[in-house]
Coordinates of C-alpha atoms and ligand atoms in Angstrom, one line a residue:
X55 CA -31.7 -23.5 1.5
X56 CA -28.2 -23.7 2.4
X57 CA -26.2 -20.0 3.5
X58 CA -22.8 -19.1 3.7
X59 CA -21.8 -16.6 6.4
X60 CA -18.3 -14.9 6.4
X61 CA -17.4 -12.8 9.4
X62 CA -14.6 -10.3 9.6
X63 CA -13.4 -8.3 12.7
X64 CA -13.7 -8.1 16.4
X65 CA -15.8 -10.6 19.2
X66 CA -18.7 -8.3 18.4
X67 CA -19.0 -8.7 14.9
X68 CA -18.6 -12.6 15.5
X69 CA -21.2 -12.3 18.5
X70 CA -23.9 -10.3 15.9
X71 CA -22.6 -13.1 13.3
X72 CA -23.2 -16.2 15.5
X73 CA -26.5 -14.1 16.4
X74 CA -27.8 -13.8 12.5
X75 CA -26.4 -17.4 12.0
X76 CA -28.7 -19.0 15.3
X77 CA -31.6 -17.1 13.5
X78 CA -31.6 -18.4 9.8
X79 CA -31.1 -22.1 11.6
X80 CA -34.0 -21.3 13.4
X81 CA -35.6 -20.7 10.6
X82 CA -34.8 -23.8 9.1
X83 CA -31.6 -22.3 6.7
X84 CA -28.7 -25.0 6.8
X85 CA -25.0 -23.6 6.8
X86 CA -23.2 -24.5 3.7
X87 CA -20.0 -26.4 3.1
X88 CA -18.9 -24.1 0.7
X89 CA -19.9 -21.6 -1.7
X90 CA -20.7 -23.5 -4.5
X91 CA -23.6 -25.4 -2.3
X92 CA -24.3 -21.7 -1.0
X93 CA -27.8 -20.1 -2.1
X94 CA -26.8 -17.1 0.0
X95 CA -23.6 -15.7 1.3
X96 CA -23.4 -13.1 3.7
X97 CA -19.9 -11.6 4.9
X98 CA -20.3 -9.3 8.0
X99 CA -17.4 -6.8 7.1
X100 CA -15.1 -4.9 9.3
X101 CA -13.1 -1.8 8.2
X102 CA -10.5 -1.1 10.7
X103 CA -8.3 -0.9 8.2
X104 CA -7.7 -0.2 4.5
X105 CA -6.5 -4.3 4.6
X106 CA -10.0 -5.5 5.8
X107 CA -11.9 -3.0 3.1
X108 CA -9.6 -5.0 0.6
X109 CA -10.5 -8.9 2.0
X110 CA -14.2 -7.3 1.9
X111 CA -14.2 -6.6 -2.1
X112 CA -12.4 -9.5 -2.6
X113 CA -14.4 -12.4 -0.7
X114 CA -17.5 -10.9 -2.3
X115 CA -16.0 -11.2 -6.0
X116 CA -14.6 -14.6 -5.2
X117 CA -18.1 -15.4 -4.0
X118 CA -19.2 -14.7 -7.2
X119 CA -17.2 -16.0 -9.5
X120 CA -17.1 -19.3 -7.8
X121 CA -21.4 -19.1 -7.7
X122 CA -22.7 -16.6 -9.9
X123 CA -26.3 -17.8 -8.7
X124 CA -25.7 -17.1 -5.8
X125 CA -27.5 -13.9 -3.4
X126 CA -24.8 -11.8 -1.6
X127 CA -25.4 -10.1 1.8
X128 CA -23.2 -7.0 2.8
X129 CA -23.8 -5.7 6.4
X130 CA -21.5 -4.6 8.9
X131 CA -18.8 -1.9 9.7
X132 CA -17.8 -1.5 6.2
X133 CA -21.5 -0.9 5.1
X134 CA -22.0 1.1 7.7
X135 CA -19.0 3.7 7.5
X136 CA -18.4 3.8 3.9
X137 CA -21.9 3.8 2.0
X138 CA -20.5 5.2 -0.9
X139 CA -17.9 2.4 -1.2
X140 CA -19.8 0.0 -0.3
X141 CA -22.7 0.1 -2.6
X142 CA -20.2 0.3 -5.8
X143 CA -19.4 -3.4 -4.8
X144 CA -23.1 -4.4 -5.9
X145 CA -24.0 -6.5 -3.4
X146 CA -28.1 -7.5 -3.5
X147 CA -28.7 -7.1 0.0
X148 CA -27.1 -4.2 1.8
X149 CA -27.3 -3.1 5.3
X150 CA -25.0 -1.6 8.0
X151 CA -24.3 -2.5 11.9
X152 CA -27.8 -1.9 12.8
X153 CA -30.8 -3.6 12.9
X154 CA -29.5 -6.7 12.6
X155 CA -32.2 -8.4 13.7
X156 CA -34.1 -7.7 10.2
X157 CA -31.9 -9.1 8.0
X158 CA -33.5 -13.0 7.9
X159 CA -36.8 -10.4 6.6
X160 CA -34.4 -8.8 4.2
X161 CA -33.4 -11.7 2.5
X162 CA -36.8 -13.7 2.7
X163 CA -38.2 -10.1 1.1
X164 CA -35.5 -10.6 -1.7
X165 CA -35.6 -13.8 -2.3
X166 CA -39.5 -13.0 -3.4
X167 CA -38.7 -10.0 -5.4
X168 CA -35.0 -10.4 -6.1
X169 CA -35.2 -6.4 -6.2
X170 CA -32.0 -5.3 -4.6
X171 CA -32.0 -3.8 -1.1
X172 CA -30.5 -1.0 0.4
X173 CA -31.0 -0.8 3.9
X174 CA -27.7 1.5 5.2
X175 CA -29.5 3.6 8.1
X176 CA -28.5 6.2 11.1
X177 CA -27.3 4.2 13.9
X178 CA -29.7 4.3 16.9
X179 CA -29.8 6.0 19.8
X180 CA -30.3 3.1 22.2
X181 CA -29.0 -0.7 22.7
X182 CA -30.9 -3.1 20.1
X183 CA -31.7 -6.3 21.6
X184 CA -30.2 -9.2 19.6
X185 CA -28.9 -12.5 21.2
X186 CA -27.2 -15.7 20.4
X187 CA -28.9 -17.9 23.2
X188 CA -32.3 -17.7 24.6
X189 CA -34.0 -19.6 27.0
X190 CA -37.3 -19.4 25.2
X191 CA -36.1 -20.2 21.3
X192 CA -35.9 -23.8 21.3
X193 CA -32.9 -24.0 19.5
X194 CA -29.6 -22.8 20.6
X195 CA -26.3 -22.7 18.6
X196 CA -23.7 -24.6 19.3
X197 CA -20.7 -22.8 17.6
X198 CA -18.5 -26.5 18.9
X199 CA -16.9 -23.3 20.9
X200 CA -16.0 -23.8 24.3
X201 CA -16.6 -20.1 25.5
X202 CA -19.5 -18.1 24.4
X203 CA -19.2 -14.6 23.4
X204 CA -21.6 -12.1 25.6
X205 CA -22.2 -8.7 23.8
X206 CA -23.5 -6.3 26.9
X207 CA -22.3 -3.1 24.8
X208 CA -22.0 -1.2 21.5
X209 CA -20.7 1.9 20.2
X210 CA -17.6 4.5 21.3
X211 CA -17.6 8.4 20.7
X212 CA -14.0 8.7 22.4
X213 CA -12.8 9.7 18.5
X214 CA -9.5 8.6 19.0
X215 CA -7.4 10.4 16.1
X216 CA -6.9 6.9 13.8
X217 CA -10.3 4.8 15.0
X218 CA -13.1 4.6 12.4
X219 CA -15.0 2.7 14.5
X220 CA -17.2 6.0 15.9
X221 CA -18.5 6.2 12.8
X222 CA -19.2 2.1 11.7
X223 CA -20.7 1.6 15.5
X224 CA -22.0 4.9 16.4
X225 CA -22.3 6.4 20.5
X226 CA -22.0 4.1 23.6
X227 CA -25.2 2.0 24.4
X228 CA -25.4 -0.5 26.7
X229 CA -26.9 -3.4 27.4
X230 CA -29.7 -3.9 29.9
X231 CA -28.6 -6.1 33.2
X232 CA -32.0 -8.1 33.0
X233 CA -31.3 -9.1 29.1
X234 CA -27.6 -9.8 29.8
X235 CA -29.0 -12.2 32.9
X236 CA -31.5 -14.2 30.4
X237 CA -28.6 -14.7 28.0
X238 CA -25.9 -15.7 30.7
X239 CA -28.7 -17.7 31.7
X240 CA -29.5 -19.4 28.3
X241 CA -25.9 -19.6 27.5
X242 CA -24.4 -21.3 30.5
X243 CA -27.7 -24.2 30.2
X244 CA -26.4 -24.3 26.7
X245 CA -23.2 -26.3 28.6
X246 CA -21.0 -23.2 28.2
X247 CA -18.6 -23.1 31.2
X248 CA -16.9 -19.4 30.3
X249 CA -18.8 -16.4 29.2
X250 CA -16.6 -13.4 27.3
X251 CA -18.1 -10.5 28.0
X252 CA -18.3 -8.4 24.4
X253 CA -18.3 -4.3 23.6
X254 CA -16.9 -1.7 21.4
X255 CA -15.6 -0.3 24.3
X256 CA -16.4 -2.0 27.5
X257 CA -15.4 0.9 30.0
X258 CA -18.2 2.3 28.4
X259 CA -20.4 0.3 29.7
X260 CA -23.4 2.6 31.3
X261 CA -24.7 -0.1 34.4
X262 CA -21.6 -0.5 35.6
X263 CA -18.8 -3.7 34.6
X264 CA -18.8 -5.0 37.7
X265 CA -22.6 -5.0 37.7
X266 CA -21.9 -7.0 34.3
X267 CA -19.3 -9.5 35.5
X268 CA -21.5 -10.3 38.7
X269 CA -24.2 -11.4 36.5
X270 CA -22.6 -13.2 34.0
X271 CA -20.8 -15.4 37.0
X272 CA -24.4 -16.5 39.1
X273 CA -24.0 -18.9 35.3
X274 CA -21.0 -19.5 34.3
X275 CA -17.8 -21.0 36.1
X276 CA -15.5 -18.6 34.6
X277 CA -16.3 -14.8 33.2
X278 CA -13.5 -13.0 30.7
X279 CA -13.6 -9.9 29.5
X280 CA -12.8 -9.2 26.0
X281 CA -11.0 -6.1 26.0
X282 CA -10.6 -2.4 28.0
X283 CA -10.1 0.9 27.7
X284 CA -7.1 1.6 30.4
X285 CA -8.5 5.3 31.6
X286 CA -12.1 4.4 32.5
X287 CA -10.6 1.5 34.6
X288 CA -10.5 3.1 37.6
X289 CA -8.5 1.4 41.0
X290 CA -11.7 1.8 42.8
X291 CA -13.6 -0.4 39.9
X292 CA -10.2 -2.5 39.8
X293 CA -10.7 -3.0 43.5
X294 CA -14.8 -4.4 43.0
X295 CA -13.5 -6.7 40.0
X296 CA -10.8 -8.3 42.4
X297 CA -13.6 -9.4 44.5
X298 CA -15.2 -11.7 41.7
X299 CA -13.2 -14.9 41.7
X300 CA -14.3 -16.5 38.4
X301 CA -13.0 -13.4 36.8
X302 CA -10.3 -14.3 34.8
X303 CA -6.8 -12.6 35.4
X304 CA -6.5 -11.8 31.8
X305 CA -6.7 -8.2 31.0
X306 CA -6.4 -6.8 27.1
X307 CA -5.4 -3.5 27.6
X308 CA -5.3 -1.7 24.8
X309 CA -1.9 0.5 24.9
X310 CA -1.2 1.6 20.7
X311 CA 1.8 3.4 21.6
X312 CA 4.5 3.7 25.1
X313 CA 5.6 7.3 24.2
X314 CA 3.4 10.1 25.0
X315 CA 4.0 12.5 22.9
X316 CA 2.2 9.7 20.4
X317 CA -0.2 9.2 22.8
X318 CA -1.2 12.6 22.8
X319 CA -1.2 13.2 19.2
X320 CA -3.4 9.8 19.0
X321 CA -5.9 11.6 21.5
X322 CA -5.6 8.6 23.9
X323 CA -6.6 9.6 27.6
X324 CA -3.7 8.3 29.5
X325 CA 0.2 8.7 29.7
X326 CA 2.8 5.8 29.5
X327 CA 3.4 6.0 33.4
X328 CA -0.9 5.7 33.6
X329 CA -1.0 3.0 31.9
X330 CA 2.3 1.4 33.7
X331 CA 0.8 2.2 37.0
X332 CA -2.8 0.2 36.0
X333 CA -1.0 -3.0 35.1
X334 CA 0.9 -3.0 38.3
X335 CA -2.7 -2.6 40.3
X336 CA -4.0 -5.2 38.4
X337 CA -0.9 -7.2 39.5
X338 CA -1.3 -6.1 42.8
X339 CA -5.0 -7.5 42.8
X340 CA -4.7 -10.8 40.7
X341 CA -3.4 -13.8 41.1
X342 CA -0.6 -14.6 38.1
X343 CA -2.6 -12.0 35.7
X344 CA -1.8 -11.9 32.4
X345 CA -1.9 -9.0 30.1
X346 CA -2.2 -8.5 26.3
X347 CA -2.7 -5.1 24.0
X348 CA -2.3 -3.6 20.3
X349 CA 0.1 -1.3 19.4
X350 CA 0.1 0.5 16.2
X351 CA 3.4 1.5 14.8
X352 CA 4.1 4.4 12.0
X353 CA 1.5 6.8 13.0
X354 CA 1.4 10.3 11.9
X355 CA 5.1 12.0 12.6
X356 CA 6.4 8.8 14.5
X357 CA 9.7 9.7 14.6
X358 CA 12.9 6.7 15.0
X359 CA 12.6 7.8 19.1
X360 CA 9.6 7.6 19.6
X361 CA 8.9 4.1 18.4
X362 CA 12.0 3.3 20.5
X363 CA 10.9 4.9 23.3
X364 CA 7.6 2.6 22.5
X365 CA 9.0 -0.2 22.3
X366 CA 10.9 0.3 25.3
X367 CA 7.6 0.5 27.3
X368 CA 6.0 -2.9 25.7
X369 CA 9.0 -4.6 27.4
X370 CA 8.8 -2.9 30.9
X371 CA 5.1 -3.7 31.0
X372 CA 5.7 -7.2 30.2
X373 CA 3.0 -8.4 27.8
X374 CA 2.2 -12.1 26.9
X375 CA 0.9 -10.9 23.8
X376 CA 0.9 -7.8 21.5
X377 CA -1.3 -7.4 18.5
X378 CA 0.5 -5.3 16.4
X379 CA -0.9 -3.3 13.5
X380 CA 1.0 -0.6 11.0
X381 CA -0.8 2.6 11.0
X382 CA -3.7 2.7 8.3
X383 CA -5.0 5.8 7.9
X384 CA -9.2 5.7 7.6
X385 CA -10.8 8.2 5.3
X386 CA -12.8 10.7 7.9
X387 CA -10.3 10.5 10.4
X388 CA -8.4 13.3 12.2
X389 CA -5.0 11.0 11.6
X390 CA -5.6 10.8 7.9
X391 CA -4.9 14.3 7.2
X392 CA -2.4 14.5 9.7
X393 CA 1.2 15.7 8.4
X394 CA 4.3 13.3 8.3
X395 CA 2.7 10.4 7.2
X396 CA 5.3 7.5 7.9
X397 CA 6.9 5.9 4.5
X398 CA 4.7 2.5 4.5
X399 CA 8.0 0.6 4.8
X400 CA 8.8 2.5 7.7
X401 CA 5.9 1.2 9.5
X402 CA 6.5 -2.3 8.4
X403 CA 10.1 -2.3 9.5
X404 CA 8.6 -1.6 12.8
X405 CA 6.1 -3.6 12.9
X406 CA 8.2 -6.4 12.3
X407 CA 11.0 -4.7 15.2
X408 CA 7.6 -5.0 17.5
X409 CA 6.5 -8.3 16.9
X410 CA 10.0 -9.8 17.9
X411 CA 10.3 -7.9 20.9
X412 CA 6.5 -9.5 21.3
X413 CA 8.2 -13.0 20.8
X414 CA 10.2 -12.5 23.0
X415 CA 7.5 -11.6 25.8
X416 CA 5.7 -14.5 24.8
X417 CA 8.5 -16.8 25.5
X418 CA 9.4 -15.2 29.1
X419 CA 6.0 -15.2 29.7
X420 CA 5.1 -19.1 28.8
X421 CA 8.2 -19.5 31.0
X422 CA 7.4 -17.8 33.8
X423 CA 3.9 -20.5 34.3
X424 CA 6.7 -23.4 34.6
X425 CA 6.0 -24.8 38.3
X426 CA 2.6 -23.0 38.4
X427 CA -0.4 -24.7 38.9
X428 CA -3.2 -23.1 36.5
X429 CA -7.4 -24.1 36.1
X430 CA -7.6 -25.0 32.0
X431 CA -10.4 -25.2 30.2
X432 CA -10.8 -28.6 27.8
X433 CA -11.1 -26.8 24.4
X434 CA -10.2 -30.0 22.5
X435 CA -8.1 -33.5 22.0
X436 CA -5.3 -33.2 20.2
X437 CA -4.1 -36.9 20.6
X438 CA -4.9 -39.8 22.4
X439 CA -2.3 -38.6 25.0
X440 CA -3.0 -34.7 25.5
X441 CA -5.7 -32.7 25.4
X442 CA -5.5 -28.4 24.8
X443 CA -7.3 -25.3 26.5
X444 CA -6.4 -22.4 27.7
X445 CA -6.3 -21.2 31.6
X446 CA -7.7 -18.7 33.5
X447 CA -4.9 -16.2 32.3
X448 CA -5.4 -17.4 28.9
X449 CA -2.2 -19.6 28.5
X450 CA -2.5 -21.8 26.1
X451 CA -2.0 -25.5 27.6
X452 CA -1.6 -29.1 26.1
X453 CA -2.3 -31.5 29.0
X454 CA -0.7 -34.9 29.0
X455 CA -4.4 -37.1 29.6
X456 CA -6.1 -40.1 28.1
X457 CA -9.6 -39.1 29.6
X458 CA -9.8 -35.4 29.5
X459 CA -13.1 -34.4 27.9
X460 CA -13.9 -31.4 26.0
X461 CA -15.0 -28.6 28.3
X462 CA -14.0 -30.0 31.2
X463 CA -11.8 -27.4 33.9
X464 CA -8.3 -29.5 35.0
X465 CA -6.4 -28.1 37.6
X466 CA -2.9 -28.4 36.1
X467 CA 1.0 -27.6 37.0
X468 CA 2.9 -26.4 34.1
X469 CA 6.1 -28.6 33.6
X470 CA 7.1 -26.7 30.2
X471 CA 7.1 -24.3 27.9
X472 CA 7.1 -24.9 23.9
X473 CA 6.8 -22.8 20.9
X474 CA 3.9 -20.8 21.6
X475 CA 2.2 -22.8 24.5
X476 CA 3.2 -24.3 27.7
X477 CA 2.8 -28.5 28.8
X478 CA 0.8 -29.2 32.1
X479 CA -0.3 -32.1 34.0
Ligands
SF4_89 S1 -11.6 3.8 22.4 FE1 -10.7 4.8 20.6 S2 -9.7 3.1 19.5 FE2 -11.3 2.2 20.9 S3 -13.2 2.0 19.6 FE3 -13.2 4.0 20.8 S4 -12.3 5.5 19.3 FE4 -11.8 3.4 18.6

């Protein structure tokens, strides 16, 4: 039986997706094409914002229009947050962000019964094992990625005033060392030269990240991690993390706002000049680091000062890449009922103000690696002349060579920089 799996949202919900996907394979399930060949299509939802609540109801109703035989899945954030919501969508099998590990038995239970299930539960207290590689399955996914995604950690209860995510992913919990060793194990005799370390929030992370990173580079050639929280990375741990060379210098940082007063309002834990004073650590540890963030612009009361005085700050810090998302206020969070909601074309003004100024960055940025010599990683050939990856401080590189080979690590100098990546050889 052929499924189709859909995955919205972050590196963990692609981790748990690329987790569910290794298990139905194992199983003997095929991926589908395409929904019309699908028996069963699962979309592993995200609800951020009120934009991914609206791709949710609309993949499944496409789903089902295209392949009214068809037996939809709904897990994930979505699920998980919204029950309510998420149940009036009608979808035969529905579950939340835990116990993902059940939900080949789900589906095996409905395809006997077809009775609808409704398995939304409290999110646990502790870390639920579920992996993407194993030494002792005998089958292991290859995604055709070039990096694998780690997960070591779930959960965040720092309530941030606009973050649903508490309540889709519930309090920290983290990873045990010995199970993060077996999959860093499995992983890297998968062929996988880079391991991304995974979380909800990283800095959360109860063993210790260095503790993480160390394990994770016995395996693999090069560790990344996928994003931070700047206030639990401390100059001491800073200082440890320097000492692992097959870190990567590629720090995503999230910032949401350069004024404080936002900042404050936002409940973040650390002031413009805190965060300002962490990148210039990092810079003062790494070799040619590279650092990327989100930023949120129109939240509650912004006024036309403070998103300057934001803006301001992106450009001092000097980012190579901003994510950049328009307030969207979540049902349950302090923000929603905030006074002075911001006009929605307000926020999309600025977004669009932000993302130049982030253009901009990126092109000084790309610039600035001209003359450098950086390590790439073979993601692909684009030609029979070049070759693409992306290096240690994730720059993305097309490399001028007849014989690179996917996955290999070039040492390369940069001799330009194009519209959105640089030209090494
Ligand atoms: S740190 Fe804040 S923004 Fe990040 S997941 Fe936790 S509550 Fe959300």
């Amino acid at each position: 039986m052929h499924f189709l799996l859909t995955t919205l949202g972050c590196k963990v919900n692609q981790y748990e997706s690329s987790g569910l996907s290794a298990e139905l394979e194992r199983f003997g399930f095929k991926p589908a094409f395409g929904i019309e060949s699908a028996a069963i299509f699962i979309l592993n939802s995200c609800t951020v914002t009120e934009n991914s609540d609206k791709k949710t109801r609309q993949l499944l109703n496409s789903a089902r229009s295209k392949n009214p035989r068809v037996i939809t899945v709904l897990t994930g954030c979505f699920p998980q947050a919204f029950p309510e919501k998420a149940r009036e969508l009608g979808a035969d099998i529905i579950c939340g962000t835990s116990k993902r590990s059940e939900l080949l038995a789900l589906i095996l239970s409905f395809m006997e019964t077809r009775a609808a299930i409704d398995k939304i539960t409290d999110l646990p207290d502790t870390y639920e094992e579920f992996s993407v590689f194993s030494t002792d399955k005998d089958f292991s996914p290859n995604s055709g990625r070039t990096r694998a995604f780690i997960k070591i950690q779930d959960g965040c209860d720092c309530n941030c005033a606009y973050c649903i995510v508490p309540k889709a992913r519930g309090n920290p919990r983290s990873r045990p060392p010995d199970s993060i060793r077996a999959e860093a194990e499995a992983a890297a005799g998968a062929g996988y030269k880079e391991l991304v370390l995974t979380g909800i929030n990283l800095t959360k992370y109860e063993f210790g990240l260095y503790e993480a990173v160390s394990i994770a580079a016995q395996f693999a050639e090069r560790v990344r991690l996928s994003s931070v929280e700047p206030d639990l990375l401390t100059d001491a741990l800073l200082e440890k993390l320097a000492q692992i060379k097959k870190l990567c210098p590629h720090f995503h940082l999230s910032l949401q706002s350069g004024s404080d007063s936002i900042l404050k309002r936002m409940g973040r834990r650390y002031t413009a000049d805190e965060y300002y004073k962490k990148v210039q650590k990092i810079r003062s540890l790494f070799k040619t680091p590279a650092f990327t963030t989100d930023m949120m612009t129109g939240f509650p009361g912004e006024t036309e000062e403070e998103f300057v005085e934001s803006l301001g700050f992106a450009r001092k810090a000097g980012f190579s890449k901003i994510h950049v998302f328009p307030f969207s206020a979540r049902a349950g969070t302090a923000a929603a009922s905030m006074e002075n909601q911001v006009p929605e074309n307000i926020r999309r003004e600025r977004r669009n103000r932000l993302l130049s100024a982030a253009d901009e960055m990126r092109r000084e940025f790309l610039t600035a690696q001209i003359g450098r010599t950086l390590s790439v990683l073979v993601e692909k050939r684009t030609s029979a002349d070049e070759v693409f990856g992306h290096a240690e401080n994730y720059t993305p590189v097309k490399i001028l060579s007849k014989t690179a080979q996917k996955n290999d690590i070039l040492s390369v100098t940069v001799i330009k920089a194009e519209n959105g990546f640089c030209v090494g050889k």
